[in-house]
Amino acid sequence: MPQIDKIESASTLDPASSVPSTRWPAARTALTGFFALDGFLFAGWVVRIPEIKAQVHASPGLLGLALLCVSAGAVAAMGPVGRLCVRFGNHAVTVAACVLLCASVALPPLTHSVLALGLVLLLFGAGYGAMNVGINSAAVDFVRAAGRPVMPSFHAAYSLGGLLGATLGGLLATVLTPTQHLGLLAVGGLAVTAWAGRVLLRHEVAHNDAPSSETPSAAASAAAGVALLVVLLGVVALCDAYGEGAMADWGALHLRQDLHASSAVAAAGFAVYSLTMTVGRLSGTRLVERFGPTKLLVAGASIASVGMVAAAVSPSLPLALAGFLLVGLGLANIFPLAIDRAGALRGPRGVATASTLGFGGMVAGPPVIGFLAQGLGLPLALLSVALLIALAGVAALVVRAKA
């Protein structure tokens, strides 16, 4: 199917595909729904972890090993799923991955041992990883077809879905068991998949696979250069995800333990970070159009680094909360833009590579900070976040110089 150009009016038809342009807003809505559903389902699982831990009688160490299976399943799935996207299309893979994610989110509360929990979390992680490669690859193609840098808006939907999933999960925790809650999420998710999947499958966007006129040796050299750029973009994603993981797992604890904030204020600190990240992503498209992706990446990294230093070492609680706000704004668009650029360079394989490296940063961040905190204290350990976010900005400049 030929690439579909940017749509200027509702009466325009793409001459090659004869698909009415009015259908494209529906396709974008469907893809946005998949991003929101991804965040919603994952947040719904996260808020029920304490009850499931008690159900399987897991110690903190064994629970950590079981939770690691989510990451292991995701990382293991991402590479193969990138190849499946090339073969079968991004939209078909997205729908299949979402079915797996919806079905598997209902399984953890049905387990009664740590081993069984770990096995079903491998499956859940595989669905989550596959879903992320599928939706991001589809979003990359949609960005090219639409002719606008709308990738941040898709990730804003993920953030909003996560906030809604966590809020709803907290409310339902008092009236529904984990089995009932996650079972409802599975059924609702499958219903959304049935609707959004049907829309998405009718509007597949082909990759831009124009034939190359280069000699084999030149083509091989160019491919090696592209692969290096994708890895560098993966490093950008890794550094960003390291910071996101650190904020999720250690941010509230830092406010509570080191700055003696109340539990409510500590929770509000993470909420401020999450909300400002969502706001940053909602405004990301306009910022990219005005300043360009590289300037936005470097500015975001600078803002987040300064904010993280303030949050980590300031003895003042208001200043630390202001630092959390800056971190959320700064990190907001780094990961989406890195994935978008990797996909533009190498299609679904680029998305898979950068996503795998990025997910590795989210997995490695919390335990690395825990190890550093053991010897240096948590405030100094959190400075590693500022350092890596600054590295992300440098890597973005290197990519621009070599592209």
GROMACS .gro file of C-alpha atoms in nm:
model
  403
    1MET     CA    1   0.000   0.000   0.000
    2PRO     CA    2   0.151   0.339  -0.092
    3GLN     CA    3   0.239   0.601   0.164
    4ILE     CA    4  -0.055   0.828   0.243
    5ASP     CA    5   0.021   1.198   0.229
    6LYS     CA    6  -0.080   1.458   0.478
    7ILE     CA    7  -0.451   1.534   0.460
    8GLU     CA    8  -0.547   1.894   0.403
    9SER     CA    9  -0.926   1.872   0.369
   10ALA     CA   10  -1.210   1.630   0.425
   11SER     CA   11  -1.292   1.618   0.056
   12THR     CA   12  -0.944   1.507  -0.052
   13LEU     CA   13  -0.878   1.150  -0.161
   14ASP     CA   14  -0.536   0.994  -0.176
   15PRO     CA   15  -0.505   0.912  -0.548
   16ALA     CA   16  -0.322   0.586  -0.494
   17SER     CA   17  -0.531   0.440  -0.215
   18SER     CA   18  -0.867   0.614  -0.270
   19VAL     CA   19  -0.915   0.618   0.106
   20PRO     CA   20  -1.129   0.916   0.217
   21SER     CA   21  -0.922   1.151   0.429
   22THR     CA   22  -1.207   1.177   0.680
   23ARG     CA   23  -1.125   0.825   0.796
   24TRP     CA   24  -0.777   0.920   0.913
   25PRO     CA   25  -0.892   1.102   1.226
   26ALA     CA   26  -1.065   0.776   1.324
   27ALA     CA   27  -0.742   0.583   1.267
   28ARG     CA   28  -0.548   0.829   1.480
   29THR     CA   29  -0.814   0.805   1.751
   30ALA     CA   30  -0.789   0.426   1.744
   31LEU     CA   31  -0.411   0.433   1.777
   32THR     CA   32  -0.437   0.689   2.058
   33GLY     CA   33  -0.680   0.451   2.228
   34PHE     CA   34  -0.424   0.171   2.212
   35PHE     CA   35  -0.160   0.393   2.375
   36ALA     CA   36  -0.404   0.492   2.652
   37LEU     CA   37  -0.510   0.130   2.701
   38ASP     CA   38  -0.146   0.023   2.734
   39GLY     CA   39  -0.087   0.267   3.020
   40PHE     CA   40  -0.428   0.194   3.176
   41LEU     CA   41  -0.376  -0.184   3.192
   42PHE     CA   42  -0.023  -0.160   3.327
   43ALA     CA   43  -0.125   0.086   3.599
   44GLY     CA   44  -0.418  -0.137   3.692
   45TRP     CA   45  -0.180  -0.427   3.749
   46VAL     CA   46   0.067  -0.217   3.948
   47VAL     CA   47  -0.186  -0.097   4.207
   48ARG     CA   48  -0.282  -0.457   4.291
   49ILE     CA   49   0.074  -0.580   4.350
   50PRO     CA   50   0.050  -0.560   4.733
   51GLU     CA   51  -0.254  -0.790   4.748
   52ILE     CA   52  -0.106  -1.036   4.501
   53LYS     CA   53   0.219  -1.038   4.701
   54ALA     CA   54   0.025  -1.142   5.009
   55GLN     CA   55  -0.172  -1.402   4.816
   56VAL     CA   56   0.139  -1.585   4.692
   57HIS     CA   57   0.319  -1.538   5.029
   58ALA     CA   58   0.620  -1.376   4.862
   59SER     CA   59   0.906  -1.222   5.056
   60PRO     CA   60   1.035  -0.887   4.923
   61GLY     CA   61   1.324  -1.064   4.753
   62LEU     CA   62   1.106  -1.326   4.585
   63LEU     CA   63   0.857  -1.061   4.478
   64GLY     CA   64   1.142  -0.869   4.319
   65LEU     CA   65   1.242  -1.176   4.121
   66ALA     CA   66   0.883  -1.230   4.010
   67LEU     CA   67   0.848  -0.868   3.903
   68LEU     CA   68   1.173  -0.900   3.709
   69CYS     CA   69   0.990  -1.150   3.490
   70VAL     CA   70   0.779  -0.865   3.349
   71SER     CA   71   1.097  -0.699   3.227
   72ALA     CA   72   1.245  -1.025   3.104
   73GLY     CA   73   0.933  -1.107   2.904
   74ALA     CA   74   0.919  -0.757   2.754
   75VAL     CA   75   1.285  -0.749   2.651
   76ALA     CA   76   1.267  -1.100   2.506
   77ALA     CA   77   0.964  -1.009   2.296
   78MET     CA   78   1.075  -0.674   2.155
   79GLY     CA   79   1.332  -0.792   1.899
   80PRO     CA   80   1.118  -1.069   1.743
   81VAL     CA   81   0.813  -0.843   1.741
   82GLY     CA   82   1.004  -0.582   1.540
   83ARG     CA   83   1.061  -0.846   1.272
   84LEU     CA   84   0.695  -0.952   1.287
   85CYS     CA   85   0.594  -0.589   1.227
   86VAL     CA   86   0.802  -0.584   0.910
   87ARG     CA   87   0.646  -0.908   0.789
   88PHE     CA   88   0.281  -0.871   0.889
   89GLY     CA   89   0.236  -0.496   0.938
   90ASN     CA   90   0.241  -0.278   1.247
   91HIS     CA   91  -0.134  -0.262   1.291
   92ALA     CA   92  -0.194  -0.637   1.281
   93VAL     CA   93   0.087  -0.694   1.533
   94THR     CA   94  -0.049  -0.416   1.757
   95VAL     CA   95  -0.393  -0.578   1.770
   96ALA     CA   96  -0.250  -0.926   1.838
   97ALA     CA   97  -0.019  -0.792   2.110
   98CYS     CA   98  -0.306  -0.606   2.275
   99VAL     CA   99  -0.515  -0.923   2.287
  100LEU     CA  100  -0.224  -1.098   2.462
  101LEU     CA  101  -0.180  -0.807   2.705
  102CYS     CA  102  -0.551  -0.794   2.790
  103ALA     CA  103  -0.574  -1.168   2.842
  104SER     CA  104  -0.259  -1.191   3.053
  105VAL     CA  105  -0.342  -0.898   3.287
  106ALA     CA  106  -0.615  -1.115   3.441
  107LEU     CA  107  -0.376  -1.401   3.527
  108PRO     CA  108  -0.160  -1.276   3.822
  109PRO     CA  109  -0.442  -1.287   4.083
  110LEU     CA  110  -0.519  -1.645   3.981
  111THR     CA  111  -0.177  -1.766   4.097
  112HIS     CA  112  -0.099  -1.907   4.442
  113SER     CA  113   0.281  -1.945   4.432
  114VAL     CA  114   0.574  -1.723   4.343
  115LEU     CA  115   0.676  -1.961   4.064
  116ALA     CA  116   0.332  -1.947   3.903
  117LEU     CA  117   0.327  -1.568   3.941
  118GLY     CA  118   0.666  -1.539   3.771
  119LEU     CA  119   0.550  -1.754   3.480
  120VAL     CA  120   0.235  -1.552   3.413
  121LEU     CA  121   0.433  -1.228   3.450
  122LEU     CA  122   0.666  -1.350   3.175
  123LEU     CA  123   0.360  -1.373   2.953
  124PHE     CA  124   0.227  -1.037   3.070
  125GLY     CA  125   0.568  -0.878   3.009
  126ALA     CA  126   0.583  -1.028   2.659
  127GLY     CA  127   0.243  -0.877   2.581
  128TYR     CA  128   0.350  -0.542   2.722
  129GLY     CA  129   0.676  -0.538   2.528
  130ALA     CA  130   0.509  -0.651   2.206
  131MET     CA  131   0.238  -0.389   2.249
  132ASN     CA  132   0.495  -0.112   2.294
  133VAL     CA  133   0.687  -0.205   1.980
  134GLY     CA  134   0.366  -0.239   1.779
  135ILE     CA  135   0.204   0.090   1.882
  136ASN     CA  136   0.526   0.289   1.853
  137SER     CA  137   0.601   0.145   1.509
  138ALA     CA  138   0.247   0.227   1.399
  139ALA     CA  139   0.284   0.577   1.542
  140VAL     CA  140   0.609   0.632   1.351
  141ASP     CA  141   0.432   0.548   1.026
  142PHE     CA  142   0.139   0.770   1.117
  143VAL     CA  143   0.374   1.062   1.189
  144ARG     CA  144   0.522   1.026   0.840
  145ALA     CA  145   0.178   0.996   0.680
  146ALA     CA  146   0.033   1.293   0.869
  147GLY     CA  147   0.334   1.512   0.804
  148ARG     CA  148   0.333   1.645   1.161
  149PRO     CA  149   0.544   1.549   1.467
  150VAL     CA  150   0.251   1.406   1.666
  151MET     CA  151   0.444   1.129   1.844
  152PRO     CA  152   0.441   1.315   2.181
  153SER     CA  153   0.060   1.327   2.173
  154PHE     CA  154   0.044   0.947   2.152
  155HIS     CA  155   0.270   0.916   2.456
  156ALA     CA  156   0.056   1.174   2.637
  157ALA     CA  157  -0.233   0.930   2.591
  158TYR     CA  158  -0.019   0.659   2.754
  159SER     CA  159   0.050   0.888   3.049
  160LEU     CA  160  -0.317   0.982   3.083
  161GLY     CA  161  -0.415   0.616   3.063
  162GLY     CA  162  -0.169   0.538   3.340
  163LEU     CA  163  -0.303   0.815   3.563
  164LEU     CA  164  -0.661   0.702   3.503
  165GLY     CA  165  -0.571   0.337   3.562
  166ALA     CA  166  -0.395   0.414   3.890
  167THR     CA  167  -0.675   0.640   4.014
  168LEU     CA  168  -0.950   0.396   3.922
  169GLY     CA  169  -0.751   0.107   4.065
  170GLY     CA  170  -0.715   0.286   4.396
  171LEU     CA  171  -1.089   0.348   4.411
  172LEU     CA  172  -1.181  -0.007   4.314
  173ALA     CA  173  -0.932  -0.162   4.557
  174THR     CA  174  -1.179  -0.113   4.842
  175VAL     CA  175  -1.474  -0.279   4.667
  176LEU     CA  176  -1.331  -0.539   4.429
  177THR     CA  177  -1.084  -0.823   4.476
  178PRO     CA  178  -0.776  -0.827   4.251
  179THR     CA  179  -0.933  -1.110   4.051
  180GLN     CA  180  -1.250  -0.911   3.990
  181HIS     CA  181  -1.066  -0.587   3.917
  182LEU     CA  182  -0.811  -0.727   3.673
  183GLY     CA  183  -1.075  -0.951   3.517
  184LEU     CA  184  -1.285  -0.645   3.441
  185LEU     CA  185  -0.980  -0.472   3.296
  186ALA     CA  186  -0.922  -0.770   3.069
  187VAL     CA  187  -1.282  -0.773   2.943
  188GLY     CA  188  -1.290  -0.396   2.896
  189GLY     CA  189  -0.953  -0.401   2.725
  190LEU     CA  190  -1.066  -0.669   2.481
  191ALA     CA  191  -1.377  -0.463   2.402
  192VAL     CA  192  -1.162  -0.157   2.326
  193THR     CA  193  -0.931  -0.376   2.117
  194ALA     CA  194  -1.225  -0.508   1.915
  195TRP     CA  195  -1.336  -0.155   1.829
  196ALA     CA  196  -0.999   0.015   1.784
  197GLY     CA  197  -0.845  -0.288   1.613
  198ARG     CA  198  -1.114  -0.298   1.347
  199VAL     CA  199  -1.054   0.070   1.267
  200LEU     CA  200  -0.677   0.032   1.268
  201LEU     CA  201  -0.668  -0.278   1.048
  202ARG     CA  202  -0.862  -0.095   0.776
  203HIS     CA  203  -0.596   0.176   0.759
  204GLU     CA  204  -0.253   0.014   0.740
  205VAL     CA  205   0.021   0.261   0.645
  206ALA     CA  206   0.308   0.114   0.447
  207HIS     CA  207   0.670   0.175   0.542
  208ASN     CA  208   0.864   0.410   0.322
  209ASP     CA  209   1.079   0.147   0.153
  210ALA     CA  210   1.205   0.332  -0.148
  211PRO     CA  211   1.462   0.134  -0.350
  212SER     CA  212   1.822   0.239  -0.310
  213SER     CA  213   2.049   0.319  -0.606
  214GLU     CA  214   2.367   0.278  -0.401
  215THR     CA  215   2.628   0.015  -0.469
  216PRO     CA  216   2.632  -0.285  -0.230
  217SER     CA  217   2.940  -0.158  -0.047
  218ALA     CA  218   2.796   0.191  -0.010
  219ALA     CA  219   2.465   0.049   0.103
  220ALA     CA  220   2.640  -0.168   0.364
  221SER     CA  221   2.832   0.134   0.494
  222ALA     CA  222   2.514   0.340   0.510
  223ALA     CA  223   2.333   0.059   0.693
  224ALA     CA  224   2.613   0.042   0.950
  225GLY     CA  225   2.587   0.417   1.001
  226VAL     CA  226   2.211   0.397   1.047
  227ALA     CA  227   2.249   0.110   1.295
  228LEU     CA  228   2.492   0.323   1.499
  229LEU     CA  229   2.250   0.615   1.502
  230VAL     CA  230   1.969   0.386   1.618
  231VAL     CA  231   2.188   0.258   1.903
  232LEU     CA  232   2.268   0.617   2.003
  233LEU     CA  233   1.897   0.696   2.005
  234GLY     CA  234   1.851   0.384   2.217
  235VAL     CA  235   2.105   0.533   2.460
  236VAL     CA  236   1.895   0.849   2.472
  237ALA     CA  237   1.589   0.638   2.552
  238LEU     CA  238   1.785   0.439   2.811
  239CYS     CA  239   1.900   0.751   2.995
  240ASP     CA  240   1.548   0.891   2.995
  241ALA     CA  241   1.394   0.564   3.115
  242TYR     CA  242   1.657   0.538   3.390
  243GLY     CA  243   1.528   0.869   3.520
  244GLU     CA  244   1.162   0.771   3.486
  245GLY     CA  245   1.221   0.446   3.675
  246ALA     CA  246   1.411   0.629   3.946
  247MET     CA  247   1.135   0.883   3.995
  248ALA     CA  248   0.868   0.614   4.010
  249ASP     CA  249   1.050   0.393   4.263
  250TRP     CA  250   1.259   0.636   4.467
  251GLY     CA  251   1.113   0.987   4.427
  252ALA     CA  252   0.843   0.967   4.692
  253LEU     CA  253   1.075   0.779   4.929
  254HIS     CA  254   1.335   1.056   4.897
  255LEU     CA  255   1.078   1.320   4.995
  256ARG     CA  256   0.955   1.110   5.288
  257GLN     CA  257   1.289   0.984   5.419
  258ASP     CA  258   1.533   1.265   5.348
  259LEU     CA  259   1.311   1.574   5.358
  260HIS     CA  260   1.068   1.439   5.621
  261ALA     CA  261   0.759   1.511   5.412
  262SER     CA  262   0.427   1.357   5.509
  263SER     CA  263   0.298   1.061   5.312
  264ALA     CA  264   0.043   1.285   5.143
  265VAL     CA  265   0.306   1.540   5.038
  266ALA     CA  266   0.538   1.263   4.914
  267ALA     CA  267   0.257   1.120   4.702
  268ALA     CA  268   0.173   1.470   4.578
  269GLY     CA  269   0.537   1.513   4.470
  270PHE     CA  270   0.514   1.214   4.238
  271ALA     CA  271   0.174   1.335   4.117
  272VAL     CA  272   0.327   1.672   4.028
  273TYR     CA  273   0.601   1.494   3.832
  274SER     CA  274   0.347   1.274   3.649
  275LEU     CA  275   0.110   1.559   3.566
  276THR     CA  276   0.382   1.789   3.436
  277MET     CA  277   0.515   1.506   3.220
  278THR     CA  278   0.167   1.462   3.072
  279VAL     CA  279   0.134   1.838   3.011
  280GLY     CA  280   0.477   1.839   2.846
  281ARG     CA  281   0.374   1.559   2.611
  282LEU     CA  282   0.045   1.726   2.524
  283SER     CA  283   0.237   2.035   2.416
  284GLY     CA  284   0.517   1.833   2.251
  285THR     CA  285   0.387   1.854   1.894
  286ARG     CA  286   0.374   2.233   1.897
  287LEU     CA  287   0.717   2.255   2.060
  288VAL     CA  288   0.873   2.024   1.800
  289GLU     CA  289   0.716   2.224   1.517
  290ARG     CA  290   0.851   2.548   1.662
  291PHE     CA  291   1.199   2.446   1.780
  292GLY     CA  292   1.277   2.113   1.612
  293PRO     CA  293   1.333   1.775   1.779
  294THR     CA  294   1.702   1.813   1.862
  295LYS     CA  295   1.660   2.150   2.036
  296LEU     CA  296   1.366   2.011   2.231
  297LEU     CA  297   1.561   1.701   2.332
  298VAL     CA  298   1.863   1.902   2.448
  299ALA     CA  299   1.649   2.162   2.627
  300GLY     CA  300   1.446   1.889   2.794
  301ALA     CA  301   1.759   1.711   2.911
  302SER     CA  302   1.900   2.036   3.050
  303ILE     CA  303   1.579   2.123   3.234
  304ALA     CA  304   1.542   1.772   3.377
  305SER     CA  305   1.907   1.762   3.489
  306VAL     CA  306   1.878   2.094   3.672
  307GLY     CA  307   1.550   1.983   3.826
  308MET     CA  308   1.696   1.652   3.941
  309VAL     CA  309   1.992   1.823   4.108
  310ALA     CA  310   1.752   2.056   4.291
  311ALA     CA  311   1.527   1.768   4.393
  312ALA     CA  312   1.817   1.551   4.510
  313VAL     CA  313   2.033   1.786   4.713
  314SER     CA  314   1.806   2.074   4.819
  315PRO     CA  315   1.726   2.078   5.193
  316SER     CA  316   1.407   2.272   5.113
  317LEU     CA  317   1.091   2.072   5.046
  318PRO     CA  318   0.932   2.340   4.821
  319LEU     CA  319   1.250   2.358   4.613
  320ALA     CA  320   1.262   1.980   4.586
  321LEU     CA  321   0.899   1.976   4.468
  322ALA     CA  322   0.986   2.241   4.211
  323GLY     CA  323   1.267   2.013   4.101
  324PHE     CA  324   1.017   1.729   4.054
  325LEU     CA  325   0.810   1.961   3.835
  326LEU     CA  326   1.112   2.043   3.618
  327VAL     CA  327   1.208   1.677   3.587
  328GLY     CA  328   0.860   1.591   3.462
  329LEU     CA  329   0.861   1.871   3.205
  330GLY     CA  330   1.214   1.794   3.091
  331LEU     CA  331   1.174   1.419   3.051
  332ALA     CA  332   0.831   1.445   2.886
  333ASN     CA  333   0.936   1.433   2.522
  334ILE     CA  334   1.279   1.269   2.529
  335PHE     CA  335   1.164   0.907   2.503
  336PRO     CA  336   0.890   0.969   2.240
  337LEU     CA  337   1.124   1.167   2.015
  338ALA     CA  338   1.406   0.913   2.045
  339ILE     CA  339   1.171   0.627   1.950
  340ASP     CA  340   1.021   0.831   1.666
  341ARG     CA  341   1.363   0.906   1.517
  342ALA     CA  342   1.480   0.545   1.554
  343GLY     CA  343   1.168   0.427   1.375
  344ALA     CA  344   1.216   0.682   1.098
  345LEU     CA  345   1.570   0.554   1.042
  346ARG     CA  346   1.507   0.180   1.055
  347GLY     CA  347   1.135   0.112   1.080
  348PRO     CA  348   1.002  -0.139   1.334
  349ARG     CA  349   1.351  -0.284   1.386
  350GLY     CA  350   1.471   0.061   1.492
  351VAL     CA  351   1.176   0.097   1.729
  352ALA     CA  352   1.250  -0.248   1.875
  353THR     CA  353   1.620  -0.171   1.926
  354ALA     CA  354   1.565   0.168   2.089
  355SER     CA  355   1.274   0.037   2.298
  356THR     CA  356   1.479  -0.257   2.423
  357LEU     CA  357   1.763  -0.029   2.532
  358GLY     CA  358   1.514   0.214   2.685
  359PHE     CA  359   1.335  -0.059   2.876
  360GLY     CA  360   1.675  -0.179   2.997
  361GLY     CA  361   1.729   0.164   3.152
  362MET     CA  362   1.397   0.148   3.333
  363VAL     CA  363   1.482  -0.200   3.463
  364ALA     CA  364   1.836  -0.113   3.567
  365GLY     CA  365   1.765   0.229   3.718
  366PRO     CA  366   1.591   0.142   4.046
  367PRO     CA  367   1.833  -0.134   4.157
  368VAL     CA  368   2.140   0.070   4.055
  369ILE     CA  369   2.014   0.364   4.258
  370GLY     CA  370   1.942   0.130   4.547
  371PHE     CA  371   2.299   0.000   4.534
  372LEU     CA  372   2.440   0.355   4.520
  373ALA     CA  373   2.211   0.467   4.802
  374GLN     CA  374   2.343   0.188   5.021
  375GLY     CA  375   2.692   0.336   5.009
  376LEU     CA  376   2.637   0.706   4.934
  377GLY     CA  377   2.287   0.784   5.055
  378LEU     CA  378   1.979   0.837   4.843
  379PRO     CA  379   2.030   1.209   4.762
  380LEU     CA  380   2.373   1.147   4.607
  381ALA     CA  381   2.247   0.832   4.434
  382LEU     CA  382   1.975   1.036   4.265
  383LEU     CA  383   2.242   1.260   4.116
  384SER     CA  384   2.319   0.972   3.880
  385VAL     CA  385   1.983   1.050   3.719
  386ALA     CA  386   2.094   1.406   3.646
  387LEU     CA  387   2.420   1.275   3.501
  388LEU     CA  388   2.253   1.026   3.267
  389ILE     CA  389   1.987   1.273   3.155
  390ALA     CA  390   2.267   1.515   3.063
  391LEU     CA  391   2.428   1.229   2.869
  392ALA     CA  392   2.101   1.189   2.677
  393GLY     CA  393   2.128   1.550   2.564
  394VAL     CA  394   2.486   1.496   2.448
  395ALA     CA  395   2.385   1.179   2.260
  396ALA     CA  396   2.106   1.371   2.085
  397LEU     CA  397   2.362   1.627   1.964
  398VAL     CA  398   2.587   1.346   1.837
  399VAL     CA  399   2.296   1.196   1.644
  400ARG     CA  400   2.224   1.530   1.478
  401ALA     CA  401   2.590   1.576   1.388
  402LYS     CA  402   2.617   1.230   1.231
  403ALA     CA  403   2.274   1.216   1.063
   0.00000   0.00000   0.00000
